[in-house]
Short mmCIF file of C-alpha atoms in Angstrom, two decimals:
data_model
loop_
_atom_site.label_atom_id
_atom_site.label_comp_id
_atom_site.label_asym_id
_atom_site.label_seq_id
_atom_site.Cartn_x
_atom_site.Cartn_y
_atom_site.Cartn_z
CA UNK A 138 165.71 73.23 84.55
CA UNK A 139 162.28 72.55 84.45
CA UNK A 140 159.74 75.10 85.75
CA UNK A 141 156.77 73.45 88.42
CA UNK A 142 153.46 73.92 87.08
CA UNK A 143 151.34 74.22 90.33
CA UNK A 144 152.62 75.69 93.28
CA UNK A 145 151.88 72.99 96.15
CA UNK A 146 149.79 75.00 98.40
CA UNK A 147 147.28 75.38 95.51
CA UNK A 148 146.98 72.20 94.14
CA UNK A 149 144.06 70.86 95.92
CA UNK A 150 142.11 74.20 94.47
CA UNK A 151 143.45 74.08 91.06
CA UNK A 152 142.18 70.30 90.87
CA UNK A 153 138.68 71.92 92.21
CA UNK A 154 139.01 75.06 89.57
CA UNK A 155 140.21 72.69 86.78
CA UNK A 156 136.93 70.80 86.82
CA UNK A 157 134.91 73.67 85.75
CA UNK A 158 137.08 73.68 82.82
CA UNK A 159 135.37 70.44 82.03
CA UNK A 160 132.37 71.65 82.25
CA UNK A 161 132.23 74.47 79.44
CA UNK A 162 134.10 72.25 77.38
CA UNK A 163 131.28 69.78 77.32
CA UNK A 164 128.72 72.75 76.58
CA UNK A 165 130.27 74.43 74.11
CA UNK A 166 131.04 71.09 72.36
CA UNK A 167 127.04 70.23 72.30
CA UNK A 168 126.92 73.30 70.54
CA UNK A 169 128.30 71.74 67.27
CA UNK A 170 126.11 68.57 67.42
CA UNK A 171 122.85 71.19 68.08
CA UNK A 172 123.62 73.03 64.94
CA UNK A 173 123.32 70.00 63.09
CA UNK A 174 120.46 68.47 64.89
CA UNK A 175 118.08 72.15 64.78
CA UNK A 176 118.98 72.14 60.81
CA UNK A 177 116.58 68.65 60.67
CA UNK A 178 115.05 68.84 63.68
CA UNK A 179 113.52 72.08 63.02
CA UNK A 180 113.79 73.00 59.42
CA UNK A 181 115.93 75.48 59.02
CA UNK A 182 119.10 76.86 56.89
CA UNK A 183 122.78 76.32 57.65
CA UNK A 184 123.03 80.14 58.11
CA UNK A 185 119.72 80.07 60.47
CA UNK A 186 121.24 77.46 62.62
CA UNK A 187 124.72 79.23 62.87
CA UNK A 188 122.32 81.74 65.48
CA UNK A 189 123.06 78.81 67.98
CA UNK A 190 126.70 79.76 68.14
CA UNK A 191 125.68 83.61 67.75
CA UNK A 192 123.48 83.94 70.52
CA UNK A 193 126.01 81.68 72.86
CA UNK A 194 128.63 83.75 72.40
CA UNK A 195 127.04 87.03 72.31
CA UNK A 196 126.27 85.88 75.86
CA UNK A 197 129.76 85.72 76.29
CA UNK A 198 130.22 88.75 74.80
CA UNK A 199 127.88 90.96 76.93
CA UNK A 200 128.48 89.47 80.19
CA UNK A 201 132.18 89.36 80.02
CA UNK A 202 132.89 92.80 81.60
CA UNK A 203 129.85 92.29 84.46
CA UNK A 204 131.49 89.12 85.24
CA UNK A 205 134.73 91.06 85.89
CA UNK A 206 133.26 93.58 88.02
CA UNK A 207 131.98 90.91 89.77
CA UNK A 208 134.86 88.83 90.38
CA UNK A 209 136.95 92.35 91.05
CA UNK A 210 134.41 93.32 93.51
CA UNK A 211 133.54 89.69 95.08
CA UNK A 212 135.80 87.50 94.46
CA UNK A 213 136.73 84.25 92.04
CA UNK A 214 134.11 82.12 94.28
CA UNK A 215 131.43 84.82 93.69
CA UNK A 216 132.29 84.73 89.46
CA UNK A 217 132.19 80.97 89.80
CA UNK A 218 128.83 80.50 91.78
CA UNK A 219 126.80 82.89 89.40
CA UNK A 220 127.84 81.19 86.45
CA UNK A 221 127.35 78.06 87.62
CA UNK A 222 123.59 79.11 88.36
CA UNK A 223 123.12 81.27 85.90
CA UNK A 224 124.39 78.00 83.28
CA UNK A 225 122.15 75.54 85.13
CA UNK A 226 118.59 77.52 84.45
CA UNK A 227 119.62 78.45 81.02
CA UNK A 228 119.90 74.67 80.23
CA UNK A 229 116.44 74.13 82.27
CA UNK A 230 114.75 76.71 79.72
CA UNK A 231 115.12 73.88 77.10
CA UNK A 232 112.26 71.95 78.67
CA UNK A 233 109.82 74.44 77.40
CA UNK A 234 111.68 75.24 74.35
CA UNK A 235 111.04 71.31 73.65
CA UNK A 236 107.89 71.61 74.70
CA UNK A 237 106.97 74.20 72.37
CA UNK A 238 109.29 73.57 69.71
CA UNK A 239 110.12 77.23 69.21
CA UNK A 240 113.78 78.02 68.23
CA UNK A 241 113.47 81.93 69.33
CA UNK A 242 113.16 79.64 73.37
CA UNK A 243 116.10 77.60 72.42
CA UNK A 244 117.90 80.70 71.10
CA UNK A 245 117.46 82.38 74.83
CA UNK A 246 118.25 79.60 76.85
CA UNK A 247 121.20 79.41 74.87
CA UNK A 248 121.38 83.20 75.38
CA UNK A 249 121.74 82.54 79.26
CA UNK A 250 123.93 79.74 78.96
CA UNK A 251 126.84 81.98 77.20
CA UNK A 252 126.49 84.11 79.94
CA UNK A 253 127.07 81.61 82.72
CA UNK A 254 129.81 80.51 80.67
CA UNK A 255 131.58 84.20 80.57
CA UNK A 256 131.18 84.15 84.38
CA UNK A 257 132.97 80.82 84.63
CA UNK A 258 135.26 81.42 82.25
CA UNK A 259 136.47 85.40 83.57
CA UNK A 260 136.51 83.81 87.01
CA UNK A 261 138.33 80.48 86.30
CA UNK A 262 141.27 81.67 83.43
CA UNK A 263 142.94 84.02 85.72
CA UNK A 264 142.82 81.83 88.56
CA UNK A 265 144.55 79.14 87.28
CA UNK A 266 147.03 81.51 86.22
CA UNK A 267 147.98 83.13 89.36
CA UNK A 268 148.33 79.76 91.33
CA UNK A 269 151.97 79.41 90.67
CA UNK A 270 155.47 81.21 89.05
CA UNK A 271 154.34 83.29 86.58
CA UNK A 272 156.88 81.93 84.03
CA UNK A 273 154.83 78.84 83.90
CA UNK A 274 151.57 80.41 83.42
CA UNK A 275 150.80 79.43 80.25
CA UNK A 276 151.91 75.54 80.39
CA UNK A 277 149.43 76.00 83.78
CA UNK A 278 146.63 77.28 81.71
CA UNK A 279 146.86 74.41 79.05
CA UNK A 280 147.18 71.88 81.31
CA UNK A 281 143.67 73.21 82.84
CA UNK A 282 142.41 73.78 79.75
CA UNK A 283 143.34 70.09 79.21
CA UNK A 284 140.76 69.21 81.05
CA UNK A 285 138.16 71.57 78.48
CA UNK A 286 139.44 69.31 75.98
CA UNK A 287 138.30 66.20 77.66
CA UNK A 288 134.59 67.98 78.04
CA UNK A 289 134.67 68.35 74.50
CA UNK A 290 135.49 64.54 73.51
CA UNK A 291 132.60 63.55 75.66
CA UNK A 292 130.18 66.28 74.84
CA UNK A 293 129.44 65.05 70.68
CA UNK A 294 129.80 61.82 71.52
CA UNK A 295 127.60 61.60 74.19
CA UNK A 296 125.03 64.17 73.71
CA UNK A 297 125.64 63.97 69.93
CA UNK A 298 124.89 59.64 69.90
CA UNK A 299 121.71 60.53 71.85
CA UNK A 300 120.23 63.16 69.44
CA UNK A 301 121.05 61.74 65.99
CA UNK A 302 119.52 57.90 67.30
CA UNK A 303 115.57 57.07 67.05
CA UNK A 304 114.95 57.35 70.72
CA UNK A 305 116.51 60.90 71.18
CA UNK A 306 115.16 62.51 67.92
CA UNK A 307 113.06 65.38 69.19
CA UNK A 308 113.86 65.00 72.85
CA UNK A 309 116.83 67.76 72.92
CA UNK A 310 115.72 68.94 76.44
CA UNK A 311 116.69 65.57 78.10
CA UNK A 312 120.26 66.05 77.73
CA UNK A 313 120.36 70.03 78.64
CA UNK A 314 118.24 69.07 81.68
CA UNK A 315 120.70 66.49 83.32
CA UNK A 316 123.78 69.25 82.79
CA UNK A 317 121.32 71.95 84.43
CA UNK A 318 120.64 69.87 87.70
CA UNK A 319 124.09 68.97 87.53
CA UNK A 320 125.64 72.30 87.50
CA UNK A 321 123.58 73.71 90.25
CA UNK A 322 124.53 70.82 92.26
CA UNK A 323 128.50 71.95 91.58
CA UNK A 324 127.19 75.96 92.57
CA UNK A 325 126.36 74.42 95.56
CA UNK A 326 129.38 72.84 96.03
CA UNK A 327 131.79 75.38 95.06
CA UNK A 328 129.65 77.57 97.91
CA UNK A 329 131.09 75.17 100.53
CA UNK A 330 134.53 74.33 99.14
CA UNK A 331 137.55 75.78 101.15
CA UNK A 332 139.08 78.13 97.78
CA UNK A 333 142.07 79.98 98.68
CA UNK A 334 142.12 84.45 97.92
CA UNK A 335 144.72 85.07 95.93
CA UNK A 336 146.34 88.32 97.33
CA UNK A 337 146.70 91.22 95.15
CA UNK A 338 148.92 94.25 95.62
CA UNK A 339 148.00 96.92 98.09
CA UNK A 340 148.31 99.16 95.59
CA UNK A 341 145.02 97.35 94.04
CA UNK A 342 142.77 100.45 95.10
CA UNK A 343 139.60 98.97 92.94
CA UNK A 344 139.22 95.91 95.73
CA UNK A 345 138.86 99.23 98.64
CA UNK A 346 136.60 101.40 96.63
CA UNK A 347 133.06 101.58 97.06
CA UNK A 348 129.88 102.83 94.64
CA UNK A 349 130.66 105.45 92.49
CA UNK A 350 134.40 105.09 93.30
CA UNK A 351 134.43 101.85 92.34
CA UNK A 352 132.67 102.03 88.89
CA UNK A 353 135.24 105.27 88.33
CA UNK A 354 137.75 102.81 89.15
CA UNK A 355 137.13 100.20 87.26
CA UNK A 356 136.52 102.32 83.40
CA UNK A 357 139.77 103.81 84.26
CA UNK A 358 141.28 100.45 84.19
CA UNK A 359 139.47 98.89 81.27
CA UNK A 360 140.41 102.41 79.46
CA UNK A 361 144.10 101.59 80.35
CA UNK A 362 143.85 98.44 78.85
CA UNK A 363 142.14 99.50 75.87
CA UNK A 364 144.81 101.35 74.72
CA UNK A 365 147.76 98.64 76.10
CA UNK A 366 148.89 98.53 72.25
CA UNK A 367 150.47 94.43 73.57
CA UNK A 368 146.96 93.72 75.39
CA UNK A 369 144.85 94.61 72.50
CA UNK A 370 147.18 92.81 70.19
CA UNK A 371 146.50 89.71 72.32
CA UNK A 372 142.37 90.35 72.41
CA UNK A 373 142.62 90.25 68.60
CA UNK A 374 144.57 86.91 67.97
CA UNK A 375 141.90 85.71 70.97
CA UNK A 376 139.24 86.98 68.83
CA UNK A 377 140.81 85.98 65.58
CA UNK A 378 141.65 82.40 67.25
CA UNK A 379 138.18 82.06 67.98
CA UNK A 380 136.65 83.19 64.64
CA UNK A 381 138.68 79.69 63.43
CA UNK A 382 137.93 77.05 66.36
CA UNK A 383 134.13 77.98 66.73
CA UNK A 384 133.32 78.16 63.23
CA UNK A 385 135.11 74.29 61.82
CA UNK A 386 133.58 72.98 65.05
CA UNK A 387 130.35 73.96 64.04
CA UNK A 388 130.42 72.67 60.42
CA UNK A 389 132.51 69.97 61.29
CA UNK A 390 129.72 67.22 60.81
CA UNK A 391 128.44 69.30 57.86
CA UNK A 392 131.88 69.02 56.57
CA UNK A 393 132.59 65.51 57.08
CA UNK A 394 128.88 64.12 55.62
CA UNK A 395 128.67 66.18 53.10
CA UNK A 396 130.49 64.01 50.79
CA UNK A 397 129.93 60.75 52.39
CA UNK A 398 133.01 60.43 54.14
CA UNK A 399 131.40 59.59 56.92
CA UNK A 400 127.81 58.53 57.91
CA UNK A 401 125.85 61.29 60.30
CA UNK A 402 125.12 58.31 62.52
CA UNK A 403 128.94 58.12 63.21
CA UNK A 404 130.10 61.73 62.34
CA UNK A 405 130.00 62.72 66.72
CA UNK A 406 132.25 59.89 67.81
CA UNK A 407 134.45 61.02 64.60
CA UNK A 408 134.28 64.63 66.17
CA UNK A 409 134.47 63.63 70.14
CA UNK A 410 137.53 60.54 69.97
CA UNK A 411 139.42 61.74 66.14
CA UNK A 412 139.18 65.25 66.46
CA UNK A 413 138.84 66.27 69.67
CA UNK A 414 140.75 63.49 71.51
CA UNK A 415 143.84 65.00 68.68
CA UNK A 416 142.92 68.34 70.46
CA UNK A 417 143.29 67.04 73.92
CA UNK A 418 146.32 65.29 74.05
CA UNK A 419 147.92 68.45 71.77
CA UNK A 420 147.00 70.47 74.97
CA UNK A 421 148.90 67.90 77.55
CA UNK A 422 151.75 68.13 75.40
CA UNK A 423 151.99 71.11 75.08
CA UNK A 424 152.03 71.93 78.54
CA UNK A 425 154.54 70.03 78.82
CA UNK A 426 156.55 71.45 76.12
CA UNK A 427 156.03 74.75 77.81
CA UNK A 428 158.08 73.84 80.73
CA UNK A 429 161.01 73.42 78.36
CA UNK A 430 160.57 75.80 75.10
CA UNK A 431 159.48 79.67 74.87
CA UNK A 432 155.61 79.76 74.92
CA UNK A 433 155.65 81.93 72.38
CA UNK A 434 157.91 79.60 70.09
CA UNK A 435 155.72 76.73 70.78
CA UNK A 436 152.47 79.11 69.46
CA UNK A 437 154.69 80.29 66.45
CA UNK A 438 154.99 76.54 64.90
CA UNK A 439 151.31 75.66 65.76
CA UNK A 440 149.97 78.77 64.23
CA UNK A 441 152.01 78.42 61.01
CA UNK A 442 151.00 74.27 60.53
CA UNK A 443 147.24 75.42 60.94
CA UNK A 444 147.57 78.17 57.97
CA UNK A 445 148.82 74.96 56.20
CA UNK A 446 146.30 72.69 57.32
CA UNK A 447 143.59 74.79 56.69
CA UNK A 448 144.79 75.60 53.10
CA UNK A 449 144.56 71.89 52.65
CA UNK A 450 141.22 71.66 53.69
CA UNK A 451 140.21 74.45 51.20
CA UNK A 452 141.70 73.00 48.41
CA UNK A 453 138.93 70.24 48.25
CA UNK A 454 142.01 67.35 47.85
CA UNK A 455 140.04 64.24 48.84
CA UNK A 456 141.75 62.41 52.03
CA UNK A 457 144.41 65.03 52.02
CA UNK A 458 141.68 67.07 52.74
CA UNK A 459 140.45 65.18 55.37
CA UNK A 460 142.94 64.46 57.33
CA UNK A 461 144.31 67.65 57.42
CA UNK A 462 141.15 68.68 59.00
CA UNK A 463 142.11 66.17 61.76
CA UNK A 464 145.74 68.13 61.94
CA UNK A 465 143.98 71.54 62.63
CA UNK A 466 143.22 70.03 65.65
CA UNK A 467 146.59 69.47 66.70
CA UNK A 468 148.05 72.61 66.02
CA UNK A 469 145.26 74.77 67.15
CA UNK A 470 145.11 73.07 70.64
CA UNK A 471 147.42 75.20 72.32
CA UNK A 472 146.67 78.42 71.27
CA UNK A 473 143.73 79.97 73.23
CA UNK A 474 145.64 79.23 76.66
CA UNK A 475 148.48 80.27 75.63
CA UNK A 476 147.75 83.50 74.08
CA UNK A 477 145.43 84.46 77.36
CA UNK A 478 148.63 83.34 79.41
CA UNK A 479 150.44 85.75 77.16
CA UNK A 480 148.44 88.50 77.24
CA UNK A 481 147.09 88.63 80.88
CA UNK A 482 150.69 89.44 82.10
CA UNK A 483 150.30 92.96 80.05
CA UNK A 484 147.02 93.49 82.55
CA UNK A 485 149.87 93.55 85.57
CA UNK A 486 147.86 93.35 89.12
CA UNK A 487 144.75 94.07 87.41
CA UNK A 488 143.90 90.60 86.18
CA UNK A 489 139.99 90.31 86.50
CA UNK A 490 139.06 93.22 84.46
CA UNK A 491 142.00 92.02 81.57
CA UNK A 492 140.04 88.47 82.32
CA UNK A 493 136.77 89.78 81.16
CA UNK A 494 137.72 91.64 77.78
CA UNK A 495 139.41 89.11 77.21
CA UNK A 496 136.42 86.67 77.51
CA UNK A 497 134.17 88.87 75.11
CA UNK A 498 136.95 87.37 72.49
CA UNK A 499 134.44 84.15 71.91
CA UNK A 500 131.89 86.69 70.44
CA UNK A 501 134.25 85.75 67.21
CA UNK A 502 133.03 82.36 67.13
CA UNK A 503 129.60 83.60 66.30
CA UNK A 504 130.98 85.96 63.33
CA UNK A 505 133.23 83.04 62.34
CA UNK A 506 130.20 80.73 62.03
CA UNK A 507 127.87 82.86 60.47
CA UNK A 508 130.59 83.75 57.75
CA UNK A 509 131.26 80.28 57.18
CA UNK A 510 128.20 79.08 56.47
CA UNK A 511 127.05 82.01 54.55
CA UNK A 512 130.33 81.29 52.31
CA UNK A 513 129.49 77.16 52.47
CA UNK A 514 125.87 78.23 51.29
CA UNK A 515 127.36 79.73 48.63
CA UNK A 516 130.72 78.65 47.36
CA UNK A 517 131.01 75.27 49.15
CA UNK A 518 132.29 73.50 52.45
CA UNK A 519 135.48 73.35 51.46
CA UNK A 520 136.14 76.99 50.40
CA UNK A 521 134.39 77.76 53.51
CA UNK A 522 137.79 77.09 55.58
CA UNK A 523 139.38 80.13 54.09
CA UNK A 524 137.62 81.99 57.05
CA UNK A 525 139.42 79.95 59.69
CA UNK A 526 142.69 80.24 57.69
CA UNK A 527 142.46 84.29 57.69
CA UNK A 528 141.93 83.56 61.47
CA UNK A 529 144.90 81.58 62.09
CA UNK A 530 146.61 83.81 59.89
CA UNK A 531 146.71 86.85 62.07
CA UNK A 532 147.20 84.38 65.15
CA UNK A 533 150.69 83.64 63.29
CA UNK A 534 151.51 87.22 62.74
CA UNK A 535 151.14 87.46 66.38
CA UNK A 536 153.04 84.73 67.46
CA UNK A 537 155.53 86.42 65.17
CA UNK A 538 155.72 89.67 66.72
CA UNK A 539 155.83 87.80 70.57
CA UNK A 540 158.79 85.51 69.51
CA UNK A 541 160.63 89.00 68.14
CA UNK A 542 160.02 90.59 71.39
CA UNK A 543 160.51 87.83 73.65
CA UNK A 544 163.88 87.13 72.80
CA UNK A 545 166.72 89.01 73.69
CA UNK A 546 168.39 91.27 71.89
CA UNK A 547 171.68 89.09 70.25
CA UNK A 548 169.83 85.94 71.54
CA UNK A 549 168.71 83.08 69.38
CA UNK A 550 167.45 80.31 72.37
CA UNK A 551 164.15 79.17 72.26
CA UNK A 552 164.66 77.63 75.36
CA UNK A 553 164.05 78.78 78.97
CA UNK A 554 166.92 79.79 81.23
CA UNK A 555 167.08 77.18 84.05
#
């Protein structure tokens, strides 16, 4: 028997909550097209312009526990207000980075961005989580994170058509101001909006605690955590997962002009519709798949076709090649959800803190892209996608050791007990 996604007294705020997913999908998808566009726009390297993912996700990777603390102390609303404001004037710093054409400006609005993004991002994972059995947890997350992949279709296409045409060729504040009006807008909205608390055990003492208690509190849970030898195994395929998706997004358009496969005029759409549409539709299936097959079964195949497609890749085998860049796509479109989904049931009742180490896991996208480029620099493009393959690499081992432990013992069914 099939398991229901969405309990039906939270699906009015999981619609609301699944929006913002939407919203860092679109941002972090610009951030593929901006590498591109700073390497002309601005004269610089392919290594220099991998600092657009770096400072992003070091962002990410410094405000992840704050936003925690923040969400543990105030609330989910409270998480997703500040990152919604603290998003919108990080995108409204590009006006004078335009205006002065200095990449260190860009660089910190980017800076603030990531950190709005690790707000939204601790806040709105565990949420969508908790709002229903936790057996389905992790076909809930992808179907919310469905709605990521949708931001990232639009985002290159969109932002990506604008930059790389005559009439948006030095004007990459335009686009970075509409999202920053339109994000504080939503912080507005999401003040007003009716969001349901989530009740936690009374046991929870953090959520009673005040000052000095309360920061006691909290490092003896991220402490406990630390050394949760299943949560840490679940923060390194995160991080190891992200090493792979940040880094081909980024030098996907490198990738794909580099030997005139495709134009640069037409290289976004091929990013936003090909490979990204590929990614969003994986992530609807495979919430549905959830519902019917072991999450961690489902993880175990994808993991183990993206070694393969990546090898492909490497291998420099002309259309093979290509299109099995087009299949990482599909296999890797489940995995981030479902690993957090995974993992965030080792963190028990103490969600928001597991949330927010969990969400300094993106600060891999910035080592992922700096090492590929430094090795595309080098070596070439295509030898570059042995980094993401080491990535998904340790993602399968993982999936391995959760299928071991998830079935029981004498038990071969991958599928759910009704």
């Amino acid at each position: 028997m099939a398991t229901r996604l969405v309990s039906k007294e939270y699906t009015v705020p999981f619609i609301m909550v699944t929006s913002l997913f939407f919203i860092w999908g679109f941002a972090r998808s610009i951030l593929d097209v901006l590498n591109k566009h700073f390497q002309e726009m601005l004269s610089i390297s392919l290594t220099e312009s991998a600092l657009v993912q770096g400072m992003t996700y070091t962002g990410y990777f410094l405000m992840a526990i704050p936003a925690g603390l923040i969400i543990t102390r105030g609330g989910y609303r409270r998480g997703i207000v500040g990152g919604l404001l603290t998003f919108g004037i990080g995108a409204l710093l590009f006006i004078p980075g335009e205006e002065w054409m200095s990449f260190p400006v860009f660089l910190g609005a980017l800076f603030l961005i990531g950190c709005g993004l690790a707000m939204l991002e601790t806040s709105a994972n565990p949420y969508a989580t908790e709002m229903g059995d936790p057996a389905s947890a992790a076909g809930r997350l992808n179907l919310a994170q469905s709605f990521n992949g949708l931001g990232c279709i639009l985002g290159p296409v969109l932002v990506g058509g604008f930059l790389f045409s005559e009439e948006g060729e030095g004007h990459v504040a335009l686009p970075y101001t509409i999202m920053g009006v339109a994000v504080l807008l939503a912080a507005l909205a999401f003040m007003k909006l009716p969001l349901p608390t989530i009740e936690v055990t009374k046991e929870d003492a953090l959520e009673k605690e005040e000052g000095p208690e309360a920061a006691t509190g909290a490092l003896r849970i991220i402490g406990k955590l630390l050394s949760s030898r299943r949560f840490m195994l679940g923060f390194a395929a995160l991080f190891f997962y992200e090493i792979s998706e940040i880094s081909i997004n980024s030098l996907f358009i490198n990738y794909v002009t580099s030997d005139g496969w495709i134009s640069k005029a037409i290289a976004p759409a091929v990013l936003s519709f090909c490979a990204l549409g590929v990614f969003m539709l994986a992530r609807v299936g495979g919430s549905l798949v959830m519902t019917r097959v072991k999450a961690s079964v489902v993880l175990l195949v994808c993991s183990c076709g993206s070694v393969i497609a990546t090898l492909l890749v490497s291998l420099s085998l002309g259309n093979v090649s290509h299109y099995a860049l087009l299949a990482v796509y599909l296999f890797e479109a489940v995995m981030f959800p479902t690993v957090f989904a995974m993992t965030i049931v080792e963190a028990g009742k103490d969600v928001k803190l597991a949330s927010s180490l969990l969400m300094m896991s993106p600060i891999g996208g910035a080592v992922g892209t700096l090492l590929m480029s430094w090795v595309a620099e080098r070596l070439s493009l295509s030898l570059s996608f042995l980094v993401p393959m080491a990535g998904y690499l340790f993602v399968l081992i993982y999936a391995l050791y959760k299928t071991g432990s998830d079935l029981p013992s004498g038990s071969s069914s991958i599928l759910k007990k009704s």
